[in-house]
Amino acid sequence: MESKLVIYNTLTRQKERFEPLHAPNVGMYVCGPTVYGDPHLGHARPAITFDVVFRYLKHLGYKVRYVRNITDVGHLEHDADEGEDKIAKKARLEQLEPMEIAQYYTNRYHQAMDALGVLRPSIEPHATGHIIEQQLLVKEILDNGFAYESNGSIYFDIEAYNKQHHYGVLSGRTLENIKDASRELDGVGEKRNQADFALWKKAQPEHIMRWPSPWSDGFPGWHCECTAMGRKYLGEEFDIHGGGMDLVFPHHECEIAQAVASQGKPAVKYWMHNNMITINGQKMGKSLGNFITLEQFFTGNHPSLDQAYSPMTIRFFILSAHYRGTVDFSNDALKASEKGLEKLLNGIADLERVQASDYCDAETGQTVKNLCGKCYDALNDDFATPLLISHLFEACTVVNKLIDHKATICGECLQELKEAMRLFAFDILGLSPVGAQASAGGNAAREEAFGKVVDMVLDLRAKARAEKDWATCDKIRDELKDAGFEVKDTKDGVTWKLNK
């Protein structure tokens, strides 16, 4: 199939037409969480970003195998080759088994992602379940002369690799830059160069998480898992590798080197990276201690929050910025997202109240005719979700005019508009009406009945307005308000919602 989709490739630093290696099959790997604490807003961004990529590729007709890993071993405190394993440290502090910690926070992560409307990946492999594959990767790199053993640990030899290849191809760094930036750390005596990174670490006596290997009882280096598991489930070459921009160096740079050193060629065609969530200009993250968990957003239980924010408000907030741009947290920005989401969901819901006419007026017909094309153009241009949302807002303006009897639409165009707005807002952006799950069964039926009554009353109010009977208009609005229905007259028309 011919693709109009273009993706910004971090590797080439330019937008490229998306042409899968084995269409219609697409392989996509995204770095998942290290499960030693509750998921926060920084975790939500890559999950939501690549959820939209997953949804859209499937909509285009591709058969997508989406792999997102769970890191449950090997991620040391300082993201390098020293310090305690993050999960093992948490287990020690809470006097639990490491796998209890990993399982608990994996469950918490899944609960938060489900609330955010993030689809589960095709495969979710755990690092601890792929120790053999990681050992095989290390052996291949050793056999090819790009690694060395030192005191039972195996390190990647960056200088040996750089003589034949280019370490730094993704980040744009040179070997000298990397050497100069490397800190003097514990265990430096084991390495030929401080910039070398661990493929396998010999476990110290106190280290809980360890496995037997040809070199020592130990554990894999953090970078190994994604290279090994990506190859296992997607093959030696696959289409998309995604993750946060903070992973470009060293994690993804090391992944590229490991793939080339083990199999003689790169594994990934398109590298995609979402930008960071920041607070006052600083990256949000557990290691910096400035994060707000998703549960705290959902409950409002954090000193930085003015109120609770629904999962869909968080999702809308993230999608309102392009995935490659930064997003700075503020209550004002979240409140604006809350209002924007309400406007969009109300617009879609209000379509059910629109009465079809025998014809469309010119403006309405043109808006409906162009909507799908403009939305596809936005998505095809490197997943420009803010532009897509702006097109949906334009459609909402038309809906308000239809509700307020200031425009007309034919039955065919009305159906087309309903299908388009639901497709792009619900199926691809992954938004859903707030509280929809809680309104199942009898509640949903009751609210539908309420809605029909309110629609009938508002039609009477619209007729009164047309006749300039302002007293009747105000009386209807005020009595609806007393009954728990908030009615708003805006420049684009009338909207209502149930507050009880």
mmCIF file with all atom_site columns, N, CA and C in Angstrom, residues 145-166:
data_model
loop_
_atom_site.group_PDB
_atom_site.id
_atom_site.type_symbol
_atom_site.label_atom_id
_atom_site.label_alt_id
_atom_site.label_comp_id
_atom_site.label_asym_id
_atom_site.label_entity_id
_atom_site.label_seq_id
_atom_site.pdbx_PDB_ins_code
_atom_site.Cartn_x
_atom_site.Cartn_y
_atom_site.Cartn_z
_atom_site.occupancy
_atom_site.B_iso_or_equiv
_atom_site.pdbx_formal_charge
_atom_site.auth_seq_id
_atom_site.auth_comp_id
_atom_site.auth_asym_id
_atom_site.auth_atom_id
_atom_site.pdbx_PDB_model_num
ATOM 1  N N  . GLY A 1 145 ? 34.352 -9.433  18.877 1.00 0.00 ? 145 GLY A N  1
ATOM 2  C CA . GLY A 1 145 ? 35.477 -8.578  19.240 1.00 0.00 ? 145 GLY A CA 1
ATOM 3  C C  . GLY A 1 145 ? 35.124 -7.182  19.703 1.00 0.00 ? 145 GLY A C  1
ATOM 4  N N  . PHE A 1 146 ? 33.854 -6.957  20.072 1.00 0.00 ? 146 PHE A N  1
ATOM 5  C CA . PHE A 1 146 ? 33.444 -5.614  20.480 1.00 0.00 ? 146 PHE A CA 1
ATOM 6  C C  . PHE A 1 146 ? 33.131 -5.521  21.979 1.00 0.00 ? 146 PHE A C  1
ATOM 7  N N  . ALA A 1 147 ? 33.613 -6.484  22.742 1.00 0.00 ? 147 ALA A N  1
ATOM 8  C CA . ALA A 1 147 ? 33.410 -6.462  24.189 1.00 0.00 ? 147 ALA A CA 1
ATOM 9  C C  . ALA A 1 147 ? 34.557 -7.209  24.850 1.00 0.00 ? 147 ALA A C  1
ATOM 10 N N  . TYR A 1 148 ? 34.706 -7.042  26.150 1.00 0.00 ? 148 TYR A N  1
ATOM 11 C CA . TYR A 1 148 ? 35.780 -7.709  26.889 1.00 0.00 ? 148 TYR A CA 1
ATOM 12 C C  . TYR A 1 148 ? 35.283 -8.041  28.296 1.00 0.00 ? 148 TYR A C  1
ATOM 13 N N  . GLU A 1 149 ? 35.934 -9.041  28.883 1.00 0.00 ? 149 GLU A N  1
ATOM 14 C CA . GLU A 1 149 ? 35.602 -9.455  30.243 1.00 0.00 ? 149 GLU A CA 1
ATOM 15 C C  . GLU A 1 149 ? 36.571 -8.810  31.227 1.00 0.00 ? 149 GLU A C  1
ATOM 16 N N  . SER A 1 150 ? 36.038 -8.413  32.364 1.00 0.00 ? 150 SER A N  1
ATOM 17 C CA . SER A 1 150 ? 36.868 -7.827  33.408 1.00 0.00 ? 150 SER A CA 1
ATOM 18 C C  . SER A 1 150 ? 36.275 -8.176  34.764 1.00 0.00 ? 150 SER A C  1
ATOM 19 N N  . ASN A 1 151 ? 36.976 -9.018  35.517 1.00 0.00 ? 151 ASN A N  1
ATOM 20 C CA . ASN A 1 151 ? 36.546 -9.407  36.858 1.00 0.00 ? 151 ASN A CA 1
ATOM 21 C C  . ASN A 1 151 ? 35.129 -9.986  36.881 1.00 0.00 ? 151 ASN A C  1
ATOM 22 N N  . GLY A 1 152 ? 34.782 -10.751 35.849 1.00 0.00 ? 152 GLY A N  1
ATOM 23 C CA . GLY A 1 152 ? 33.467 -11.382 35.801 1.00 0.00 ? 152 GLY A CA 1
ATOM 24 C C  . GLY A 1 152 ? 32.383 -10.543 35.174 1.00 0.00 ? 152 GLY A C  1
ATOM 25 N N  . SER A 1 153 ? 32.687 -9.276  34.882 1.00 0.00 ? 153 SER A N  1
ATOM 26 C CA . SER A 1 153 ? 31.734 -8.404  34.182 1.00 0.00 ? 153 SER A CA 1
ATOM 27 C C  . SER A 1 153 ? 32.145 -8.279  32.717 1.00 0.00 ? 153 SER A C  1
ATOM 28 N N  . ILE A 1 154 ? 31.174 -8.012  31.843 1.00 0.00 ? 154 ILE A N  1
ATOM 29 C CA . ILE A 1 154 ? 31.437 -7.829  30.419 1.00 0.00 ? 154 ILE A CA 1
ATOM 30 C C  . ILE A 1 154 ? 31.096 -6.391  30.048 1.00 0.00 ? 154 ILE A C  1
ATOM 31 N N  . TYR A 1 155 ? 32.040 -5.730  29.391 1.00 0.00 ? 155 TYR A N  1
ATOM 32 C CA . TYR A 1 155 ? 31.834 -4.342  28.979 1.00 0.00 ? 155 TYR A CA 1
ATOM 33 C C  . TYR A 1 155 ? 31.934 -4.203  27.469 1.00 0.00 ? 155 TYR A C  1
ATOM 34 N N  . PHE A 1 156 ? 31.105 -3.322  26.922 1.00 0.00 ? 156 PHE A N  1
ATOM 35 C CA . PHE A 1 156 ? 31.162 -3.009  25.502 1.00 0.00 ? 156 PHE A CA 1
ATOM 36 C C  . PHE A 1 156 ? 32.368 -2.120  25.246 1.00 0.00 ? 156 PHE A C  1
ATOM 37 N N  . ASP A 1 157 ? 33.179 -2.494  24.251 1.00 0.00 ? 157 ASP A N  1
ATOM 38 C CA . ASP A 1 157 ? 34.412 -1.760  23.933 1.00 0.00 ? 157 ASP A CA 1
ATOM 39 C C  . ASP A 1 157 ? 34.103 -0.710  22.875 1.00 0.00 ? 157 ASP A C  1
ATOM 40 N N  . ILE A 1 158 ? 33.860 0.505   23.332 1.00 0.00 ? 158 ILE A N  1
ATOM 41 C CA . ILE A 1 158 ? 33.430 1.564   22.410 1.00 0.00 ? 158 ILE A CA 1
ATOM 42 C C  . ILE A 1 158 ? 34.544 1.920   21.413 1.00 0.00 ? 158 ILE A C  1
ATOM 43 N N  . GLU A 1 159 ? 35.796 1.936   21.856 1.00 0.00 ? 159 GLU A N  1
ATOM 44 C CA . GLU A 1 159 ? 36.886 2.284   20.933 1.00 0.00 ? 159 GLU A CA 1
ATOM 45 C C  . GLU A 1 159 ? 37.030 1.243   19.826 1.00 0.00 ? 159 GLU A C  1
ATOM 46 N N  . ALA A 1 160 ? 36.957 -0.029  20.181 1.00 0.00 ? 160 ALA A N  1
ATOM 47 C CA . ALA A 1 160 ? 37.051 -1.081  19.165 1.00 0.00 ? 160 ALA A CA 1
ATOM 48 C C  . ALA A 1 160 ? 35.896 -0.976  18.182 1.00 0.00 ? 160 ALA A C  1
ATOM 49 N N  . TYR A 1 161 ? 34.694 -0.692  18.689 1.00 0.00 ? 161 TYR A N  1
ATOM 50 C CA . TYR A 1 161 ? 33.512 -0.542  17.830 1.00 0.00 ? 161 TYR A CA 1
ATOM 51 C C  . TYR A 1 161 ? 33.665 0.657   16.910 1.00 0.00 ? 161 TYR A C  1
ATOM 52 N N  . ASN A 1 162 ? 34.167 1.754   17.471 1.00 0.00 ? 162 ASN A N  1
ATOM 53 C CA . ASN A 1 162 ? 34.236 3.005   16.709 1.00 0.00 ? 162 ASN A CA 1
ATOM 54 C C  . ASN A 1 162 ? 35.260 2.951   15.580 1.00 0.00 ? 162 ASN A C  1
ATOM 55 N N  . LYS A 1 163 ? 36.165 2.008   15.622 1.00 0.00 ? 163 LYS A N  1
ATOM 56 C CA . LYS A 1 163 ? 37.135 1.869   14.534 1.00 0.00 ? 163 LYS A CA 1
ATOM 57 C C  . LYS A 1 163 ? 36.474 1.371   13.252 1.00 0.00 ? 163 LYS A C  1
ATOM 58 N N  . GLN A 1 164 ? 35.385 0.617   13.396 1.00 0.00 ? 164 GLN A N  1
ATOM 59 C CA . GLN A 1 164 ? 34.701 0.057   12.237 1.00 0.00 ? 164 GLN A CA 1
ATOM 60 C C  . GLN A 1 164 ? 33.340 0.697   11.979 1.00 0.00 ? 164 GLN A C  1
ATOM 61 N N  . HIS A 1 165 ? 32.762 1.270   13.027 1.00 0.00 ? 165 HIS A N  1
ATOM 62 C CA . HIS A 1 165 ? 31.414 1.829   12.922 1.00 0.00 ? 165 HIS A CA 1
ATOM 63 C C  . HIS A 1 165 ? 31.416 3.224   13.541 1.00 0.00 ? 165 HIS A C  1
ATOM 64 N N  . HIS A 1 166 ? 30.256 3.740   13.846 1.00 0.00 ? 166 HIS A N  1
ATOM 65 C CA . HIS A 1 166 ? 30.173 5.086   14.411 1.00 0.00 ? 166 HIS A CA 1
ATOM 66 C C  . HIS A 1 166 ? 29.321 5.058   15.670 1.00 0.00 ? 166 HIS A C  1
#
